[in-house]
XYZ file of C-alpha atoms in Angstrom:
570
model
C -170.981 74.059 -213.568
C -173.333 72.442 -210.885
C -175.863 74.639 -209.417
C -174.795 72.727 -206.345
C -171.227 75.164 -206.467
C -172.545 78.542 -207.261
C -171.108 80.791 -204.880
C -173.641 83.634 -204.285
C -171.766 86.605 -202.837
C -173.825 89.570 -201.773
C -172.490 92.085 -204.182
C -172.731 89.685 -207.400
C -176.256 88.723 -206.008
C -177.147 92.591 -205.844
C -175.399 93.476 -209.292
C -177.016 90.759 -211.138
C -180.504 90.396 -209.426
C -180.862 94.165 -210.409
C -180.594 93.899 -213.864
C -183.327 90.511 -213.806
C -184.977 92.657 -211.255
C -185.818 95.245 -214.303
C -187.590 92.489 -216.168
C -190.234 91.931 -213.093
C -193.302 92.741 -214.061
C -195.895 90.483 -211.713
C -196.572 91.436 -208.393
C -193.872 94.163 -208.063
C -194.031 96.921 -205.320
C -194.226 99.259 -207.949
C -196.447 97.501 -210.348
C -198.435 95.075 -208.717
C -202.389 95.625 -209.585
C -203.120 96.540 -205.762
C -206.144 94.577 -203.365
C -210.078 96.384 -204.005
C -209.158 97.717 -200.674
C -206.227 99.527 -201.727
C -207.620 100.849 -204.817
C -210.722 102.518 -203.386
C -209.371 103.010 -200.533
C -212.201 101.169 -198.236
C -209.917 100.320 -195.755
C -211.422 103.651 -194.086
C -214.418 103.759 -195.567
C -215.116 100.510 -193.768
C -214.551 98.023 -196.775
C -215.260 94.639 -194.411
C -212.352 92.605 -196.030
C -209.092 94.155 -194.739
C -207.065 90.847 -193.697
C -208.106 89.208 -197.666
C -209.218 85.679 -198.428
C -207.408 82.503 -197.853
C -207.647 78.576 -198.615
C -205.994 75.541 -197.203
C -206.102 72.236 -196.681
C -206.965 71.041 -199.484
C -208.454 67.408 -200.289
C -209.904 65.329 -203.081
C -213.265 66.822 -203.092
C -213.125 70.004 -200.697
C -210.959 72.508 -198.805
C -211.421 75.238 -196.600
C -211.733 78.635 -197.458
C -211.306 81.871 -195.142
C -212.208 85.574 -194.445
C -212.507 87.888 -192.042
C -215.144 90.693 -191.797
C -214.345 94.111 -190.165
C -217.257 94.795 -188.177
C -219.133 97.862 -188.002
C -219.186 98.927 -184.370
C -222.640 98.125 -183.789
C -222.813 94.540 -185.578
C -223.800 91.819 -183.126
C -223.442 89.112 -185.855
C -222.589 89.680 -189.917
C -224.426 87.126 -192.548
C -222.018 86.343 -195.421
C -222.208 84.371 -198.441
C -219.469 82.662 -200.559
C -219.329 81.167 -204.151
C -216.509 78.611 -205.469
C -216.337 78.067 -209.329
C -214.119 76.540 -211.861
C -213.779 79.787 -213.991
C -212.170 83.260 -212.214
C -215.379 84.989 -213.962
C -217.641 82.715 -212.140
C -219.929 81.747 -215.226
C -219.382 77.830 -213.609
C -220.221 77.821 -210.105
C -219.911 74.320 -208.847
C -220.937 75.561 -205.151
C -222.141 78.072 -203.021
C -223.711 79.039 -199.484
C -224.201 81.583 -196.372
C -223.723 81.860 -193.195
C -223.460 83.909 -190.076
C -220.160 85.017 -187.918
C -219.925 87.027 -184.996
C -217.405 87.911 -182.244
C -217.485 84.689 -180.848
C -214.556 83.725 -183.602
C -213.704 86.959 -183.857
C -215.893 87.754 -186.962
C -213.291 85.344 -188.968
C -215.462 82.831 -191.877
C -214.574 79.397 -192.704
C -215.817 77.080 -194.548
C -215.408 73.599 -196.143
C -216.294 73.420 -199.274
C -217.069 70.512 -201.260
C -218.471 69.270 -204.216
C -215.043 69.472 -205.869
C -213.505 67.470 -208.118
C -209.729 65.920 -207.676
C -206.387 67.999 -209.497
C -208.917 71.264 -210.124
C -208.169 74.865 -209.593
C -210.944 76.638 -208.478
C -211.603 80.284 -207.863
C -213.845 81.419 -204.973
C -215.686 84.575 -203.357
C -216.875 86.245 -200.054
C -219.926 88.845 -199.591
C -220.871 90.799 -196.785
C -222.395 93.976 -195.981
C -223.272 94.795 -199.041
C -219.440 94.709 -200.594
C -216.945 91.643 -202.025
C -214.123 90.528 -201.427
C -210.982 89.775 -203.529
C -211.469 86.539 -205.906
C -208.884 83.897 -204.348
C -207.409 80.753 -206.374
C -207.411 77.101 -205.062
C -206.936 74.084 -205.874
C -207.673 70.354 -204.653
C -205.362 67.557 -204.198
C -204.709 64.675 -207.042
C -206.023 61.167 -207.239
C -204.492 57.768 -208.588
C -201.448 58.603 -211.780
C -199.879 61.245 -211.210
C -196.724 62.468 -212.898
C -196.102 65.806 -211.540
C -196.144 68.147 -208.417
C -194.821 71.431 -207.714
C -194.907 72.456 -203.708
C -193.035 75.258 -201.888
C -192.844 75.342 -198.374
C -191.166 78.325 -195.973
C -191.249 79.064 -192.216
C -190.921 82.066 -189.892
C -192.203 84.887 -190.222
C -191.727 87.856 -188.302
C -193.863 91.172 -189.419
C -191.335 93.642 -187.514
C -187.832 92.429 -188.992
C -188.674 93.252 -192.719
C -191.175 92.988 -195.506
C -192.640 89.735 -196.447
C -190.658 89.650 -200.159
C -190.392 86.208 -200.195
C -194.340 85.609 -199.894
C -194.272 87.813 -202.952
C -192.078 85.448 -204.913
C -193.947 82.622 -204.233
C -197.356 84.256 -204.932
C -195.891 84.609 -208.448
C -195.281 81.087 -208.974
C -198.698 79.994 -210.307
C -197.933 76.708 -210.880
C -197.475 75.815 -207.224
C -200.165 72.500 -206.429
C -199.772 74.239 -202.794
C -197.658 76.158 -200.425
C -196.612 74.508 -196.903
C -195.759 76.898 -194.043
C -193.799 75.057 -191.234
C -194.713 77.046 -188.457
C -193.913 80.745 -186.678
C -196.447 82.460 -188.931
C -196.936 85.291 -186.189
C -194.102 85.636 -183.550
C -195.244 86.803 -179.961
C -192.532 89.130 -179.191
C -193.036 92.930 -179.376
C -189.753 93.568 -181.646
C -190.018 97.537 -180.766
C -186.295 97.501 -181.864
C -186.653 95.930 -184.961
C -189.816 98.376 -185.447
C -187.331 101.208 -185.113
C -185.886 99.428 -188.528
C -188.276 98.516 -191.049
C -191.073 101.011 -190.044
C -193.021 97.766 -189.575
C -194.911 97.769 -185.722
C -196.453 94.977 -184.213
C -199.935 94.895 -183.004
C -200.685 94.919 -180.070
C -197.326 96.540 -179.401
C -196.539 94.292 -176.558
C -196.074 90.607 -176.031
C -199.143 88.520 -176.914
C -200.247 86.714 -173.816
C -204.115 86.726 -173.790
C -206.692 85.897 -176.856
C -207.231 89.018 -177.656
C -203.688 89.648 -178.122
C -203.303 87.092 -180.283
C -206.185 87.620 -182.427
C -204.863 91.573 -182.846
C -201.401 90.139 -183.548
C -202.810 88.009 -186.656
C -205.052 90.758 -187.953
C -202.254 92.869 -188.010
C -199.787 89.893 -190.255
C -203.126 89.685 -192.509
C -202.791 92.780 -193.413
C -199.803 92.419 -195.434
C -200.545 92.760 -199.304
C -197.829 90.262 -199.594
C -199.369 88.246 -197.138
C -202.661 88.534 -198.521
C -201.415 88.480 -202.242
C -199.693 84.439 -202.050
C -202.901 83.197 -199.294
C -205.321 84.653 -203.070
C -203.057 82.882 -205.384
C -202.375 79.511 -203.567
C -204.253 76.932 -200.988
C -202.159 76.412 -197.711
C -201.000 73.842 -195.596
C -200.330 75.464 -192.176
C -198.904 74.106 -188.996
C -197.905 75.762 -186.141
C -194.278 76.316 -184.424
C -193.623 77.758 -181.261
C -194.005 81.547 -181.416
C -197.890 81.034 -182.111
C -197.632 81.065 -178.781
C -194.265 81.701 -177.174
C -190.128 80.774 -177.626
C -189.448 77.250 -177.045
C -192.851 76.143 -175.902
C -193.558 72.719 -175.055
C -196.236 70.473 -173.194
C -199.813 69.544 -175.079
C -202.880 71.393 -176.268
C -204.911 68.547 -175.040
C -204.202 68.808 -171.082
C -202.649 72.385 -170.737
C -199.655 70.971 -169.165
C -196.591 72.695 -170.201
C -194.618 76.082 -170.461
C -192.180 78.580 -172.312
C -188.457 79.703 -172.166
C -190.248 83.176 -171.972
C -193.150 82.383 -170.119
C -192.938 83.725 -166.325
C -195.714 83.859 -163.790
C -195.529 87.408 -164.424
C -197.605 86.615 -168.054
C -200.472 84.831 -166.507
C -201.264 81.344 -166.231
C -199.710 79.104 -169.076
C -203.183 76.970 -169.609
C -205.150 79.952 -170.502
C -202.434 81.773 -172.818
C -202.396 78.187 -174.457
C -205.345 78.292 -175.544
C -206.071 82.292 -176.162
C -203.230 81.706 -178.879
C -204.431 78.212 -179.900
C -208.066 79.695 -179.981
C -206.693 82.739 -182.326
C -204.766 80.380 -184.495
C -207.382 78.306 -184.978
C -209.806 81.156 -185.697
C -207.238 83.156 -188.113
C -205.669 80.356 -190.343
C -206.997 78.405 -192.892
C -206.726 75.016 -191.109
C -209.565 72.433 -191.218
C -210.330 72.293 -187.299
C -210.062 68.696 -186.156
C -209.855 67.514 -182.215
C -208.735 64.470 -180.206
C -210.697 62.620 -177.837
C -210.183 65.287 -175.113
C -212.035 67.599 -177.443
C -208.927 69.894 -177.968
C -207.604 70.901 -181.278
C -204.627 69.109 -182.926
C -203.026 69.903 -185.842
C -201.193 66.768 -186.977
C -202.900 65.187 -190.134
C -202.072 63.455 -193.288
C -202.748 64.725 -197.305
C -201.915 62.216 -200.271
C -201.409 63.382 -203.723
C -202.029 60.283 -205.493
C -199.992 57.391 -205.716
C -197.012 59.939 -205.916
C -196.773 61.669 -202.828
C -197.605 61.333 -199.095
C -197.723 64.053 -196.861
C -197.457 64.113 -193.132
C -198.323 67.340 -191.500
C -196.243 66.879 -187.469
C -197.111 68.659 -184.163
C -193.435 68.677 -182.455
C -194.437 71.413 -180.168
C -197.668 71.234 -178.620
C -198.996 67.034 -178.844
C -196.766 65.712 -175.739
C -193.107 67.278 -175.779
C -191.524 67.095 -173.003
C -189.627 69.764 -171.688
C -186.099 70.476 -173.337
C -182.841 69.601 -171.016
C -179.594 70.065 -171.612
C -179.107 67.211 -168.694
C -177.749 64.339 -170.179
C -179.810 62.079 -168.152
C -182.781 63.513 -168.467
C -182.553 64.128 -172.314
C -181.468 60.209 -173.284
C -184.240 58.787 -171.209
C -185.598 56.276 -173.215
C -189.424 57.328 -172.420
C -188.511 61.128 -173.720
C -191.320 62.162 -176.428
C -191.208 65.408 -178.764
C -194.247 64.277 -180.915
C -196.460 62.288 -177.636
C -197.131 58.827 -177.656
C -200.359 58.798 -179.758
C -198.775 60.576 -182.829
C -195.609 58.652 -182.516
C -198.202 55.685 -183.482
C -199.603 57.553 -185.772
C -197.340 58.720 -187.853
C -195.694 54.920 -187.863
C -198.875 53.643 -189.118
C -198.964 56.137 -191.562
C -195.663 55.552 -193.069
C -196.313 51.761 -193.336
C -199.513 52.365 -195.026
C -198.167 54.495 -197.631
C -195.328 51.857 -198.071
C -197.334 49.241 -198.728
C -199.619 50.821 -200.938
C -197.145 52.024 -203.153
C -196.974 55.408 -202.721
C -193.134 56.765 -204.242
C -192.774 59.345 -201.797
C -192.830 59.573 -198.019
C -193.156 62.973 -197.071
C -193.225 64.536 -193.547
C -193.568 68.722 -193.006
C -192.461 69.386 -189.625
C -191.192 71.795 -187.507
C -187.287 71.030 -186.142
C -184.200 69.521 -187.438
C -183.838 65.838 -187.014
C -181.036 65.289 -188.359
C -178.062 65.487 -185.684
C -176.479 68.872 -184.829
C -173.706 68.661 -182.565
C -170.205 68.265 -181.964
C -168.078 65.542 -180.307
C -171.526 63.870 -179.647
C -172.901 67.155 -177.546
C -176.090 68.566 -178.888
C -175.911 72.056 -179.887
C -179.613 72.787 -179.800
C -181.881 70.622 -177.197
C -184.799 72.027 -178.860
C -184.496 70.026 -181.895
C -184.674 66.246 -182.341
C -181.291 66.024 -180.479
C -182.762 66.756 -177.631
C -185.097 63.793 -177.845
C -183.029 60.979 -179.582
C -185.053 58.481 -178.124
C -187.751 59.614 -179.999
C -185.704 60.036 -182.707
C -184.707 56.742 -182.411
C -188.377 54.962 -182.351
C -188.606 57.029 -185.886
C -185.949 55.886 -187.151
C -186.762 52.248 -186.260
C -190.013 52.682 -188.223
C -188.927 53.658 -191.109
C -186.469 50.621 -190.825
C -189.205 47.822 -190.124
C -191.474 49.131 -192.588
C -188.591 49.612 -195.276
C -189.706 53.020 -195.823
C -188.045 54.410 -199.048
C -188.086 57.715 -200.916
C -188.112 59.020 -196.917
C -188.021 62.944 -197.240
C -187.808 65.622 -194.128
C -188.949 69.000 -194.779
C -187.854 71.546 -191.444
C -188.718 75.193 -190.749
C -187.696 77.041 -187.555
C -184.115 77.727 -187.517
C -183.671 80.948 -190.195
C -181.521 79.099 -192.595
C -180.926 76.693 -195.226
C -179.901 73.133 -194.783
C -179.491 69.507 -196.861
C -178.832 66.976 -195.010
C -178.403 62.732 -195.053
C -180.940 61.151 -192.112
C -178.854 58.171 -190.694
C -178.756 56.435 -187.266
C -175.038 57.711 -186.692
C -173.537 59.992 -188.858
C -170.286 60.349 -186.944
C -169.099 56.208 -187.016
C -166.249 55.477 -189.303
C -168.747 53.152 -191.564
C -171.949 54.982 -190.635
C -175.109 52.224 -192.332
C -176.970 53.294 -195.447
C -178.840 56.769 -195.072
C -182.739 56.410 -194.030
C -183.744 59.378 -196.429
C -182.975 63.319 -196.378
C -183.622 66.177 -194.638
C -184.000 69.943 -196.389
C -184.338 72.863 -194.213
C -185.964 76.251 -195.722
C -185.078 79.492 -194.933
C -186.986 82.314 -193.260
C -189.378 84.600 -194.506
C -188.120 87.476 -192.662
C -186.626 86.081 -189.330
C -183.207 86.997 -189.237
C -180.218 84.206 -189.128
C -176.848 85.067 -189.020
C -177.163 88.914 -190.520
C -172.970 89.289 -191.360
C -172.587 88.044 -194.670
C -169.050 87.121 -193.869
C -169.702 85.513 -190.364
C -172.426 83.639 -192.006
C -169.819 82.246 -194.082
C -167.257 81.239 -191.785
C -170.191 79.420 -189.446
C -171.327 77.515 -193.031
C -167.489 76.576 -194.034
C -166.639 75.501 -190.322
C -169.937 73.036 -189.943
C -169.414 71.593 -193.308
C -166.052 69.942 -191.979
C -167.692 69.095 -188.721
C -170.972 67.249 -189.863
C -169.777 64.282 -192.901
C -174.315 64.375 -193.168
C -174.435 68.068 -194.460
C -174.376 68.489 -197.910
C -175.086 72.454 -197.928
C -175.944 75.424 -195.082
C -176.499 78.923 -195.652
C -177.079 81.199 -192.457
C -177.582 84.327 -194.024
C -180.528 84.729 -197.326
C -184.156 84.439 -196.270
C -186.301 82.621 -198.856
C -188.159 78.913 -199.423
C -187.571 76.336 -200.993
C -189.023 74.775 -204.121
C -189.994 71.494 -204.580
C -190.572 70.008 -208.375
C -191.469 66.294 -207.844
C -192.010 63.322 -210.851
C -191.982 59.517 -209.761
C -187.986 59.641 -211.165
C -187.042 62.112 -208.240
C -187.187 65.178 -206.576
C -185.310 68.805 -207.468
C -184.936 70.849 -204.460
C -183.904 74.568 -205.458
C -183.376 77.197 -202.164
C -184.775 80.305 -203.536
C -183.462 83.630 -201.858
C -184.044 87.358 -201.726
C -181.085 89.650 -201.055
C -182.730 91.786 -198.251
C -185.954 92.145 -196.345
C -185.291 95.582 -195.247
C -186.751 97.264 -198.357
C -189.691 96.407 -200.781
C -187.196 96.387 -203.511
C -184.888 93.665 -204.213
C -184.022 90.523 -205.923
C -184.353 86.900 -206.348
C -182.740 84.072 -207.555
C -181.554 80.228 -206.677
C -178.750 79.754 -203.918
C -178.571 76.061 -204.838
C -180.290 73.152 -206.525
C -179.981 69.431 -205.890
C -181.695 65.944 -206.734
C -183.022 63.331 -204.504
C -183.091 60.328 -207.068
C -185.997 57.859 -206.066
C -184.343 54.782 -204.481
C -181.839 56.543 -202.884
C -181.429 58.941 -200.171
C -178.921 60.680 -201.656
C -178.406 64.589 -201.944
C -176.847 65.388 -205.892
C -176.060 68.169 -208.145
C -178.590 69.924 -210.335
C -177.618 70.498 -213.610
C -180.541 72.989 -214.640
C -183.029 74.516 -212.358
C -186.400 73.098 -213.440
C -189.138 74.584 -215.673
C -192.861 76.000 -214.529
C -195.582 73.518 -215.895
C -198.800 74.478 -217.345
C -201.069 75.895 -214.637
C -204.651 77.565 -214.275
C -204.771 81.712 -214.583
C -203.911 83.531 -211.577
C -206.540 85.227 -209.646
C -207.211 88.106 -211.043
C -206.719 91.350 -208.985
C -209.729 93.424 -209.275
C -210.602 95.929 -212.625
C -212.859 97.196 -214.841
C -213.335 93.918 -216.631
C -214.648 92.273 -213.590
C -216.741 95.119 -212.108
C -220.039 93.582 -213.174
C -218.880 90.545 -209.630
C -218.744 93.887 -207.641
C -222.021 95.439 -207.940
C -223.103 96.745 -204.910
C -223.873 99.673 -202.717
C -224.227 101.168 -199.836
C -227.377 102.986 -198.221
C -226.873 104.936 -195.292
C -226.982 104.161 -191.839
C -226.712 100.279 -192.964
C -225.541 97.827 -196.104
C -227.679 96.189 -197.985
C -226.683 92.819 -200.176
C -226.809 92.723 -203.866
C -223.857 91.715 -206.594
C -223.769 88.889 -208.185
C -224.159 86.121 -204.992
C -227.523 88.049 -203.756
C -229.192 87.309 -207.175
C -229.107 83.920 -206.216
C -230.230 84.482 -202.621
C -233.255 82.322 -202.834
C -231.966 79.095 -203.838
C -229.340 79.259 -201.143
């Protein structure tokens, strides 16, 4: 049978996952090796790498690589040093430097480093105050052949509606080249209901609304072991949705123009909560900081694996959006933007480029669905592309004039999973050939429809209303993978059965195949097989305690290990 026609019901999912779910033995609750901060406990006996080690953005020859130091209370500024190598027991350090950080960026570290080599994992490592951090895993991006890619990518996050199992399944996954995360990676709501729940709090406890809150709400997500356990294992591709800063924003980074469904005068001036929670993100994530020619920070930007895939990264929230309407008028205007005029350009030129140079497949990671969602031609959601078909429209005539193939959509934002056809008009009785496809990823924890049954019944009834759906799910939380050869690519939704608990299971809701040439969703047959990959980074031990030598005088630290031996050549 297809994977394509499994039907998943909760109680089969729950009776079968538990008896896989006895086989786990990597990164389980129970028997994951815990962080060096859980196992000695320096959390409180101020250990300065609470919120772990991250990496993202990776590129040919570099990508960045992040920390955070927990201050003493009387540190004005905190020198660090880092060390990247190609070995996870650092005998071949290709690179290595210092550095200062301070509350300016919230004691948060990043840096670029380069020196790498294309296609290589690498395995890198902070020190500060005298103590080291966890050893993360990385890896660079591919040049010219290549045959093979594995990528997951997930969305929306929320800390307070349940435990982050799904960043736990993908941390196990060590053949991943990287992991995309489409946006609302922190929400700004308080959730004090949801609290009540899971036992999970936000902090600050309230709404974010100035830098500070911001910058205490992503401390507090970095904190997750889950969290902290797939940013160790795998470099990130990050860009933000609207809860980095609040529900249904819109407007531009670059001006300050804009606003919020829950954004009153009562919260303070939009410009400056802009950019508190732009600042934060910025500071917090491990995003290679670029600007436009304002000066302000802007998070659209373009990756290429090879001559295989081309990725681009879209800003559909905070580059130029205009305001969502529900007005007819207003919404069909022909001048109506959701990515601004200078990334609409941008993004063409992109897509042309990668045409004509041959690359097989045209990637974008953005954040909200573009294919069309409505009934007898009335929107459902003018958040989403709907509400800008204009826009739509120019994108669509793009891809047209520069005969765009292998044209792939990857969505985040709305708590479920989705495959869908991309075509000018879905609805006519002889629609034209399909542009490419669209595939929507579930939440992390971000609740959809929670009623199994209801969650059906939605699913069933939208599968006779939309002839461009080829599969919905409203209720499992979960990400999709992505297993990618110049022949096609196999799309398998992979789901947990409940975020309310640290215990549960996993498996695949559904599998299909994009053949190249066509943008077609089929059947999979088989779900696909990990490739070879580079050992995971290893959590710390006994083996390894000669990378953690250090100590602690009183009254102050003092650096030694392994990366102040080489303090005078760097």
């Amino acid at each position: 049978m297809p994977l394509s026609s499994v039907s998943v019901s909760r109680r089969q999912f729950m009776l079968t996952g538990a008896a896989s779910a006895l086989s786990y033995t990597a990164y389980s609750r129970s028997d994951r090796q815990p962080t060096y901060a859980e196992q000695t406990d320096h959390a409180a006996d101020g250990f300065p790498f609470q919120h772990g080690v991250a990496s993202g953005d990776p590129l040919q020859n570099k990508v960045i690589l992040w920390t955070r130091i927990t201050p003493p209370s009387d540190e004005l500024a905190i020198h660090y040093r880092w060390r990247i190598a190609s070995d996870p027991e650092f005998h071949q350090v290709v690179n290595q430097g210092q550095g200062y950080t301070n509350a300016e960026r919230d004691f948060t570290v990043k840096v670029d480093a380069d020196l790498l080599v294309p296609g290589q994992s690498y395995y890198y490592v902070f020190e500060a105050l005298g103590q080291r951090s966890d050893i993360g895993r990385t890896k660079t991006l591919p040049e010219g052949d290549v045959d093979h890619l594995r990528i997951a990518f997930t969305s929306c996050s929320n800390y307070a509606h349940g435990y982050f199992n799904v960043y736990k399944e993908i941390a196990r996954r060590a053949d991943l080249d990287v992991v995309l995360h489409l946006g609302d990676y922190i929400y700004e709501y308080s959730n004090r209901e949801q609290s009540l729940v899971t036992g999970r709090v936000h902090q600050p406890p309230h709404v974010t609304r100035t830098l500070a809150d911001y910058r205490q709400r992503h401390a507090c997500y970095k904190t997750d072991r889950d969290l902290q356990e797939v940013h160790r294992q795998h470099p990130f591709i990050v860009i933000w949705d609207d809860h980095e800063v609040a529900n249904n924003a819109w407007g531009s980074v670059s001006d300050g123009k804009g606003g919020a469904d829950n954004h009153t005068l009562d919260d303070g001036e939009w410009r400056q909560r802009l950019s508190g929670a732009v600042r934060a993100y910025m500071e917090w994530m491990p995003i290679r900081e670029q600007v436009d020619t304002l000066g302000q920070y802007q998070i659209y930007r373009q990756f290429r694996f090879g001559d295989l895939l081309d990725l681009n990264m879209l800003d559909t929230r905070l580059a130029g959006r205009d305001q969502q309407s529900d007005d007819p008028q207003i919404r069909d205007a022909e001048s109506r933007t959701l990515l601004g005029y200078e990334q609409e350009q941008w993004l063409e030129d992109n897509l042309a480029q990668a045409q004509q140079e041959g690359v097989i497949w045209k990637l974008l990671g953005q954040q909200v669905m573009m294919a069309q969602f409505s009934i007898n031609q009335s929107p459902l959601n003018h958040d989403q592309w709907d509400g800008y078909p204009a826009a739509r429209q120019r994108l669509f005539n793009a891809v047209k004039q520069a005969q765009v193939d292998n044209f792939v959509v990857l969505t985040g934002d709305i708590h479920s999973s989705w495959a869908l056809a991309l075509n000018e008009d879905p609805f006519a009785d002889q629609p034209d050939d399909n542009l490419g496809v669209e595939l929507v990823t579930p939440a992390v924890s971000s609740p959809g429809i929670e009623s199994e049954a209801r969650a059906a019944v939605a699913a069933t009834s939208l599968e006779s209303l939309l002839p461009h759906l080829n599969f919905v799910d409203f209720y499992f939380r979960g990400y999709v993978l992505l297993d990618i050869n110049p022949q096609r690519i196999q799309a398998e939704w992979w789901v947990v059965d409940n975020v309310e608990r640290p215990r549960y299971a996993s498996e695949c809701l559904r599998a299909l195949v994009i053949p190249a040439g066509q943008a077609q969703l089929s059947p999979a047959h088989s779900l696909t097989q990990a490739k070879p990959s580079a050992a995971a980074a290893p959590a710390f031990s006994e083996e390894f305690a000669y990378l953690r030598q250090w100590r602690r005088d009183h009254g102050r630290y003092r650096l030694e290990g392994v990366l102040a031996t080489n303090a005078g050549v760097l």
